[in-house]
Amino acid sequence: METGFGKRLKELREEKGVSQPALAAALGVSKAIVSFWENGRREPTLSNLIAIADYFGESLDYLAGRKE
């Protein structure tokens, strides 16, 4: 079940040409966690959300689907 956040994360990651393992390594989490986020099986912590936003240069509102 892909969530708004998961869908947006996957789109960003693919748009930037970043693999799940590469993103996981940059964030200090496992590849499985990135997969769980993208598939809506888990939600990232606030600190992980901030790290994802910083990594991609996007706002938290964008990641949450509150802004285009």
Short mmCIF file of C-alpha atoms in Angstrom, two decimals, residues 6-63:
data_model
loop_
_atom_site.label_atom_id
_atom_site.label_comp_id
_atom_site.label_asym_id
_atom_site.label_seq_id
_atom_site.Cartn_x
_atom_site.Cartn_y
_atom_site.Cartn_z
CA GLY A 6 6.13 6.71 -0.04
CA LYS A 7 5.13 7.54 -3.59
CA ARG A 8 6.81 10.92 -3.40
CA LEU A 9 9.99 9.41 -1.91
CA LYS A 10 10.18 6.79 -4.65
CA GLU A 11 9.58 9.39 -7.37
CA LEU A 12 12.28 11.69 -5.95
CA ARG A 13 14.74 8.85 -5.57
CA GLU A 14 14.21 7.61 -9.12
CA GLU A 15 14.21 11.14 -10.58
CA LYS A 16 17.60 11.79 -8.97
CA GLY A 17 18.93 8.38 -10.05
CA VAL A 18 19.53 7.20 -6.49
CA SER A 19 19.19 3.51 -5.64
CA GLN A 20 17.53 2.30 -2.46
CA PRO A 21 20.87 1.00 -1.11
CA ALA A 22 22.57 4.34 -1.84
CA LEU A 23 19.83 6.32 -0.10
CA ALA A 24 19.86 3.91 2.82
CA ALA A 25 23.64 4.30 3.20
CA ALA A 26 23.39 8.10 3.07
CA LEU A 27 20.71 8.09 5.77
CA GLY A 28 22.29 5.39 7.94
CA VAL A 29 19.36 2.97 7.64
CA SER A 30 18.90 -0.38 5.93
CA LYS A 31 17.70 -0.81 2.35
CA ALA A 32 14.71 -2.67 3.79
CA ILE A 33 13.68 0.43 5.74
CA VAL A 34 13.74 2.56 2.58
CA SER A 35 11.63 -0.09 0.86
CA PHE A 36 9.17 -0.14 3.80
CA TRP A 37 8.85 3.66 3.63
CA GLU A 38 8.20 3.58 -0.10
CA ASN A 39 5.60 0.84 0.25
CA GLY A 40 3.83 2.44 3.21
CA ARG A 41 4.71 -0.39 5.60
CA ARG A 42 6.56 1.97 7.96
CA GLU A 43 6.83 5.70 8.50
CA PRO A 44 10.15 7.48 9.03
CA THR A 45 10.99 9.23 12.27
CA LEU A 46 11.08 13.00 12.29
CA SER A 47 14.88 12.95 12.24
CA ASN A 48 14.81 10.64 9.20
CA LEU A 49 12.27 12.90 7.48
CA ILE A 50 14.54 15.87 8.01
CA ALA A 51 17.52 13.90 6.69
CA ILE A 52 15.52 12.88 3.59
CA ALA A 53 14.42 16.48 2.99
CA ASP A 54 18.01 17.70 3.33
CA TYR A 55 19.36 14.93 1.10
CA PHE A 56 16.98 15.80 -1.74
CA GLY A 57 16.85 19.56 -1.06
CA GLU A 58 13.08 19.47 -0.54
CA SER A 59 10.79 20.74 2.19
CA LEU A 60 9.01 18.55 4.72
CA ASP A 61 5.71 19.85 3.33
CA TYR A 62 6.70 18.62 -0.13
CA LEU A 63 7.63 15.18 1.20
#
